[in-house]
Coordinates of N, CA, C and O in Angstrom, one line a residue:
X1 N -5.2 8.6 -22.3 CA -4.9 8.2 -20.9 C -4.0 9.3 -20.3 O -3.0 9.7 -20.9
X2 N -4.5 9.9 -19.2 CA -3.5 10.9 -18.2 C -2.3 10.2 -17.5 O -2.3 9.0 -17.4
X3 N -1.6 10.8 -17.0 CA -0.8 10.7 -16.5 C -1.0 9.7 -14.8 O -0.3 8.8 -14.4
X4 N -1.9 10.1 -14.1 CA -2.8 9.9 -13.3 C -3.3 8.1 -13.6 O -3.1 7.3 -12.7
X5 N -3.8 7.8 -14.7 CA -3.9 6.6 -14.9 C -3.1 5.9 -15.4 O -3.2 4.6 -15.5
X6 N -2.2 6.8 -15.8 CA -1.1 6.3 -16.2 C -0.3 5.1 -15.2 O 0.0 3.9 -15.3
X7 N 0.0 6.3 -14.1 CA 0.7 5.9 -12.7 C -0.5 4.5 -11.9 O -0.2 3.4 -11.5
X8 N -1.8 5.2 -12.0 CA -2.5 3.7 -11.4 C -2.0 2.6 -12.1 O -1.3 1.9 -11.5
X9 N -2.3 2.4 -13.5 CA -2.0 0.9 -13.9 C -0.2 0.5 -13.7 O 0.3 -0.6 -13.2
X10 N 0.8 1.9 -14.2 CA 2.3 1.2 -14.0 C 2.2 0.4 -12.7 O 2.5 -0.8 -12.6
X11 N 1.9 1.3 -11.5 CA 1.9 1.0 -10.2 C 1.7 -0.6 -9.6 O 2.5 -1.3 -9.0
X12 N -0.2 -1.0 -10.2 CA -0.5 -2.2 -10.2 C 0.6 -3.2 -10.8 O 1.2 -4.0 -10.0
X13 N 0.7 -3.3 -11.9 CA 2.1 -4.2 -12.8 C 3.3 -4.4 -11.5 O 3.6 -5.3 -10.7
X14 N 3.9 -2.7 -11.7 CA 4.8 -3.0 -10.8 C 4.9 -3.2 -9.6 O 6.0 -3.2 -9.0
X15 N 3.3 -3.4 -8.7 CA 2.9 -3.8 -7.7 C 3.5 -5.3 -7.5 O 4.3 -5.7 -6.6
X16 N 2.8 -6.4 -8.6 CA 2.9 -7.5 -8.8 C 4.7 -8.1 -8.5 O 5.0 -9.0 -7.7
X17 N 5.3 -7.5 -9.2 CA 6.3 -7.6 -9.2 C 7.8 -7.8 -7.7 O 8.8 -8.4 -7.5
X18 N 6.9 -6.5 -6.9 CA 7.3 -6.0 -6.1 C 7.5 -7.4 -5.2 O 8.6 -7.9 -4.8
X19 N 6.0 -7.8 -5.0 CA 5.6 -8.4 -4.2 C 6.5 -9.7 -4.6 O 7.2 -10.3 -3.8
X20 N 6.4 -9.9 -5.8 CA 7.0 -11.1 -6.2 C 8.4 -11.5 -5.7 O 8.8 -12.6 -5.4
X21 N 9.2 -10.3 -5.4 CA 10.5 -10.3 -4.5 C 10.2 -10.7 -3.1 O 11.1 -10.2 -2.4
X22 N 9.4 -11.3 -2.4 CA 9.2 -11.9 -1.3 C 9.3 -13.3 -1.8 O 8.9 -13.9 -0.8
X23 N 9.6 -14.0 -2.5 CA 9.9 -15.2 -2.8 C 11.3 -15.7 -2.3 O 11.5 -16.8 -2.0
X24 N 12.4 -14.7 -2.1 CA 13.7 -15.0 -2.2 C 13.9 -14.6 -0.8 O 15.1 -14.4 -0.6
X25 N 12.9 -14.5 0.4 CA 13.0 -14.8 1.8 C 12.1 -16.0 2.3 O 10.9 -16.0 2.7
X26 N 13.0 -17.0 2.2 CA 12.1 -18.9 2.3 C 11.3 -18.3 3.7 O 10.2 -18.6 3.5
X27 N 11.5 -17.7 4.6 CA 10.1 -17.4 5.8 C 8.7 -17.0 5.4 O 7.6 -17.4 5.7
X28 N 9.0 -15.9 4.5 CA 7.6 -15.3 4.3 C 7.1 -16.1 2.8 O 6.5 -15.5 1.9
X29 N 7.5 -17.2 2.5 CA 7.1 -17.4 0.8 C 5.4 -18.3 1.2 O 4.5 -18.4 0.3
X30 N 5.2 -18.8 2.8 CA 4.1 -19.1 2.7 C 2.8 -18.0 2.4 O 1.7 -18.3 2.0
X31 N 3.2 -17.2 2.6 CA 2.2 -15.9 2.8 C 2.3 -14.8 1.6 O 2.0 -13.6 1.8
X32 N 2.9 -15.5 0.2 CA 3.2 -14.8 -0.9 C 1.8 -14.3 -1.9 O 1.7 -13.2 -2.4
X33 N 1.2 -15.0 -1.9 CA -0.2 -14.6 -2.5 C -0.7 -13.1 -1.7 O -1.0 -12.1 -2.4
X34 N -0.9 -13.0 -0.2 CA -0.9 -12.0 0.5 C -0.1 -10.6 0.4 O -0.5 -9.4 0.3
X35 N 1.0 -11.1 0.5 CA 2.3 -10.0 0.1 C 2.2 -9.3 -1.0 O 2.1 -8.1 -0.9
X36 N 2.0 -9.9 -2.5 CA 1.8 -9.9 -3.5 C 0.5 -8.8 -3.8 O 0.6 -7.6 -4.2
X37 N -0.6 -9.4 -3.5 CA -2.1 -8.7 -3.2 C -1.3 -7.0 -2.4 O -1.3 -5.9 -3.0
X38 N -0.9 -7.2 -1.0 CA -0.8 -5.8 -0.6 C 0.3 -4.7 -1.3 O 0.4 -3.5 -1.3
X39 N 1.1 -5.9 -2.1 CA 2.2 -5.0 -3.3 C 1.1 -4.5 -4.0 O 0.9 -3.4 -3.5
X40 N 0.5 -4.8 -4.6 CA -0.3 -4.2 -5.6 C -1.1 -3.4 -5.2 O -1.8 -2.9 -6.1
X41 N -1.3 -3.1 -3.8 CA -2.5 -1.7 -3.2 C -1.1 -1.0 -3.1 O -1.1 0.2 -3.5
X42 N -0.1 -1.3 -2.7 CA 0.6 -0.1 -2.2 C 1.1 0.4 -3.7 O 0.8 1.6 -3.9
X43 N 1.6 -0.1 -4.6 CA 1.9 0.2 -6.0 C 0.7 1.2 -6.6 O 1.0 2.3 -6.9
X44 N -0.6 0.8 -6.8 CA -1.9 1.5 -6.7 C -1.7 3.0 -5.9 O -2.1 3.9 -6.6
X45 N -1.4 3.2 -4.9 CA -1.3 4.5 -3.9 C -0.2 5.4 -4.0 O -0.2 6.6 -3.8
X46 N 1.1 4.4 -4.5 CA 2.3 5.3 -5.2 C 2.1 5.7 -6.3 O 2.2 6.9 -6.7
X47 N 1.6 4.5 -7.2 CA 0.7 5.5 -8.9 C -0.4 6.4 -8.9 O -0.5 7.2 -9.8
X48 N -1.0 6.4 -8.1 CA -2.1 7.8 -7.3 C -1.1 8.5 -7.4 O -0.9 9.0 -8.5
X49 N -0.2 8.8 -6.4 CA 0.3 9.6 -5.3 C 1.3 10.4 -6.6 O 1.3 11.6 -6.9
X50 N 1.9 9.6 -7.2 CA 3.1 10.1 -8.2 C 2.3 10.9 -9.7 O 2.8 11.7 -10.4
X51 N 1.2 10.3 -9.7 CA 0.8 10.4 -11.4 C -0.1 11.6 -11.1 O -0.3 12.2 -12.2
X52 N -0.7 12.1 -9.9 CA -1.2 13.2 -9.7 C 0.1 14.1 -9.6 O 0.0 15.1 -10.3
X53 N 1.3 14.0 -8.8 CA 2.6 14.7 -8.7 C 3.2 15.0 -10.4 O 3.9 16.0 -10.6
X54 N 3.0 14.5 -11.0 CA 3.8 14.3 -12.5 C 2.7 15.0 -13.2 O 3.0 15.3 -14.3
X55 N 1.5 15.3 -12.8 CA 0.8 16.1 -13.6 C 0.5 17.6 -13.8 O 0.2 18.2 -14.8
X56 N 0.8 17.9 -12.5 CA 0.6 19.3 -11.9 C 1.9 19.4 -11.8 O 2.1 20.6 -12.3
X57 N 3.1 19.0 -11.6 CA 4.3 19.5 -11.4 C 5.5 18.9 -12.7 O 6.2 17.9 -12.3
X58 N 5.8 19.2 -13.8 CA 6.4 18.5 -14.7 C 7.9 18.7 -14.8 O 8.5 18.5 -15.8
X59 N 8.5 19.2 -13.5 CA 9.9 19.0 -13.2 C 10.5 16.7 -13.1 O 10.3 15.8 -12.3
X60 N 11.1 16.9 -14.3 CA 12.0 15.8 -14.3 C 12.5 14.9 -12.8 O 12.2 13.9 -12.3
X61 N 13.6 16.1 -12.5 CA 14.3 16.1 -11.6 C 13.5 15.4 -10.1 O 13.8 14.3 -9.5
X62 N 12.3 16.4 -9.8 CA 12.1 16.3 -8.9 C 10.7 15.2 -9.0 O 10.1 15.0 -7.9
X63 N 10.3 14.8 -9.8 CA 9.7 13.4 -10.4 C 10.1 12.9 -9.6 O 9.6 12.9 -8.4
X64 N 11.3 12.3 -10.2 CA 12.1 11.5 -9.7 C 12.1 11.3 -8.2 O 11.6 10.4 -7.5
X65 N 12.8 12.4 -8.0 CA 13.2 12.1 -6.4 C 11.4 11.8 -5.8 O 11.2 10.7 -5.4
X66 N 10.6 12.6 -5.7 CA 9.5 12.7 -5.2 C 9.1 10.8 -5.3 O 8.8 9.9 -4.4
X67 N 9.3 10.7 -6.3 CA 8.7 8.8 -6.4 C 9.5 8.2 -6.0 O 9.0 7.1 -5.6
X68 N 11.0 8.3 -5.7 CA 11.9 7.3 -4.9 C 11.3 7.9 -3.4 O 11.4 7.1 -2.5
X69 N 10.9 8.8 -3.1 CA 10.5 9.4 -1.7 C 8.8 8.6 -1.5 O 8.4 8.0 -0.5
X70 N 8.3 8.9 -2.3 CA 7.0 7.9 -2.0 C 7.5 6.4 -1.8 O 7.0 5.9 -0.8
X71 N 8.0 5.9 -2.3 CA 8.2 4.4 -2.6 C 8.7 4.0 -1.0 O 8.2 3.3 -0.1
X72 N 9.8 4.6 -1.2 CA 10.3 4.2 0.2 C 9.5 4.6 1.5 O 9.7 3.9 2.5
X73 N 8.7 5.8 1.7 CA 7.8 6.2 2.3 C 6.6 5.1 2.9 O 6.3 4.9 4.1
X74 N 5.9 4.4 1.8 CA 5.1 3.4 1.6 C 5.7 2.0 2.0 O 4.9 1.2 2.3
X75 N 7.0 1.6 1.9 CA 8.2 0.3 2.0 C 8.0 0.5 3.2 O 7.3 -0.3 3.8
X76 N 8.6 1.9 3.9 CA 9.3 2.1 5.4 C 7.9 1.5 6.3 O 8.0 0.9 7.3
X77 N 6.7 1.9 5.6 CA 5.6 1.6 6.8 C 5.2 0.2 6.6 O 4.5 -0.2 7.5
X78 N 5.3 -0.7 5.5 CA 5.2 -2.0 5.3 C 6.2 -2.7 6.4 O 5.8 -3.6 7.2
X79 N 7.2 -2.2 6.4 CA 8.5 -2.5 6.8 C 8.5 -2.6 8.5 O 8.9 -3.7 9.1
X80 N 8.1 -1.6 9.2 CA 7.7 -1.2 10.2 C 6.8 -2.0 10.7 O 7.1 -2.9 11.4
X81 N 5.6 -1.9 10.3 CA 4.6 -3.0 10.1 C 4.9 -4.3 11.0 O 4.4 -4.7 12.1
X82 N 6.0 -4.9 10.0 CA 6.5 -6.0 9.8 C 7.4 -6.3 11.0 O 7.0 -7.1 11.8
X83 N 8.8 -5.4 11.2 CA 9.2 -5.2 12.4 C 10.5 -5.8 12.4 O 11.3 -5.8 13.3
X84 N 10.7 -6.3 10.7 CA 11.9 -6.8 10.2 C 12.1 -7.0 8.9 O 11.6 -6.1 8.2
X85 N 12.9 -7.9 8.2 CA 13.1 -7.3 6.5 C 13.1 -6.2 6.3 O 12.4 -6.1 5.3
X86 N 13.5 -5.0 6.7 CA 13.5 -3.5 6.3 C 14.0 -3.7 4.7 O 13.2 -3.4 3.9
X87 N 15.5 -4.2 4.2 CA 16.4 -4.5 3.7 C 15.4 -4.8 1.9 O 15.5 -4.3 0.8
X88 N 14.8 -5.8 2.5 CA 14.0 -7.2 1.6 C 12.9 -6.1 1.1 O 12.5 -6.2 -0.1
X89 N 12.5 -5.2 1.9 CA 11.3 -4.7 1.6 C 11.7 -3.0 0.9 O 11.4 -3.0 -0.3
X90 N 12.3 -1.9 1.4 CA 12.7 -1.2 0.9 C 13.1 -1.0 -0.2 O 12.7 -0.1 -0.8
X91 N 14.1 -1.8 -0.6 CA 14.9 -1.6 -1.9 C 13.7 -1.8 -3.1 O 13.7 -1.1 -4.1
X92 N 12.7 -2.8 -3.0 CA 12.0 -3.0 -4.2 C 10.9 -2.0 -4.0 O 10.1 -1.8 -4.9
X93 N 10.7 -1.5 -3.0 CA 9.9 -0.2 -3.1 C 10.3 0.5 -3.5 O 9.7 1.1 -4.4
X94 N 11.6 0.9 -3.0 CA 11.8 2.0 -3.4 C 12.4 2.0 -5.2 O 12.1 3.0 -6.0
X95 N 12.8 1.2 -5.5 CA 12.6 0.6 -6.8 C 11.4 0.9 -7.7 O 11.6 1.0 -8.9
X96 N 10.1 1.2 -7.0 CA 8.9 1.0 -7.5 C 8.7 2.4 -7.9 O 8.3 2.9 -8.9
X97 N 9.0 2.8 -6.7 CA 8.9 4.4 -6.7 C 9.6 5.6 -7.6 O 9.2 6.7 -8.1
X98 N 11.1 4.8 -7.7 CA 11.7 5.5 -8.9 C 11.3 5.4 -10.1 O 11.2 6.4 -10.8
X99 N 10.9 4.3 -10.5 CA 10.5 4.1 -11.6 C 9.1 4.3 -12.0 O 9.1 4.3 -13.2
X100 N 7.8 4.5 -11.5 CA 7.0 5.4 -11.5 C 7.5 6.8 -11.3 O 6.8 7.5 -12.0
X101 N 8.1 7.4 -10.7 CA 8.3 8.6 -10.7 C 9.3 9.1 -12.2 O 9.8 10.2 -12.4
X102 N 9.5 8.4 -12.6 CA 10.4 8.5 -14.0 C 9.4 8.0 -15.1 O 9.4 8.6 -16.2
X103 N 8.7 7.2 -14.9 CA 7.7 6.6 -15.9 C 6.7 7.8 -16.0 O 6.1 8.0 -17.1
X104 N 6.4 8.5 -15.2 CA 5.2 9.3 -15.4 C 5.7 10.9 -15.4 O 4.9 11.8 -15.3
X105 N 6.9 10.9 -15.5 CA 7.6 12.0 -16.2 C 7.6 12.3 -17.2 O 7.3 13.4 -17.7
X106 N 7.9 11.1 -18.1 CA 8.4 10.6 -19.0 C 6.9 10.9 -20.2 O 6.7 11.7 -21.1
X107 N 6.2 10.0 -19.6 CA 4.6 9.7 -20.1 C 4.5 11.1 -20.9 O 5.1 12.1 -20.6
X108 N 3.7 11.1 -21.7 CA 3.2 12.8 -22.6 C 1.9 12.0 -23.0 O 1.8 11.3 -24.0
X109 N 1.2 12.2 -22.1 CA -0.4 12.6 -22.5 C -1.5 13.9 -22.8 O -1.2 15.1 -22.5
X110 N -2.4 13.5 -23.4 CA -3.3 14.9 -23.7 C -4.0 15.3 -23.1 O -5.1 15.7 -23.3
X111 N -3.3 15.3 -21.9 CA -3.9 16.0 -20.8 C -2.9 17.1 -19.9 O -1.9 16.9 -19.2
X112 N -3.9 18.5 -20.3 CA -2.8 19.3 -19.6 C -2.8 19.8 -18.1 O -3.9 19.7 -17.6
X113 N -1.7 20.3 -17.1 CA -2.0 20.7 -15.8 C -3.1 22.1 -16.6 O -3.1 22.8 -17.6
X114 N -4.2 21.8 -15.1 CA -5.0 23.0 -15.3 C -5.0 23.9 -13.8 O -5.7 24.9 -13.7

């Protein structure tokens, strides 16, 4: 497994999860199955986004920052979107993003940048 697929499946998992933090605002818990579903494309697009980043570029450091910068990146326009919860929605993105961008740092697959 690459790095690349790597970041797709962490992303999906921690898609699920993301989304799952919409439970702890009683307004939007009717529309949790929804939320949940678009956590998991946006998780999917930061594991694209990061696991191609983490392949070609194998700086730690900037891993990192780059996937707390996607995450929140991807949050801010959910957020936006939305036109409220900035707060509710950001933090576990960006959450998402750190931790993919650290997870797929991290990852050592047999696959080299070419």
């Amino acid at each position: 497994m690459n790095k690349i697929t790597f970041g797709l499946l962490l992303g999906a998992l921690l898609g699920i999860f993301d989304g799952l933090t919409a439970w702890f605002t009683p307004e939007v818990r009717p529309m949790l199955m929804q939320i949940v579903i678009g956590s998991v494309i946006k998780g999917l697009v930061a594991g694209l986004i990061i696991g191609i980043f983490a392949r070609y570029i194998p700086s730690f450091p900037l891993g990192v920052l780059f996937g707390l910068a996607v995450g929140l990146a991807l949050a801010y326009g959910v957020a936006r979107m939305q036109g409220k919860h900035y707060l509710e929605i950001l933090v576990p993105g960006g959450l998402v993003g750190l931790i993919l961008g650290y997870a797929t740092q991290k990852f050592h697959s047999s696959d080299a940048a070419t």
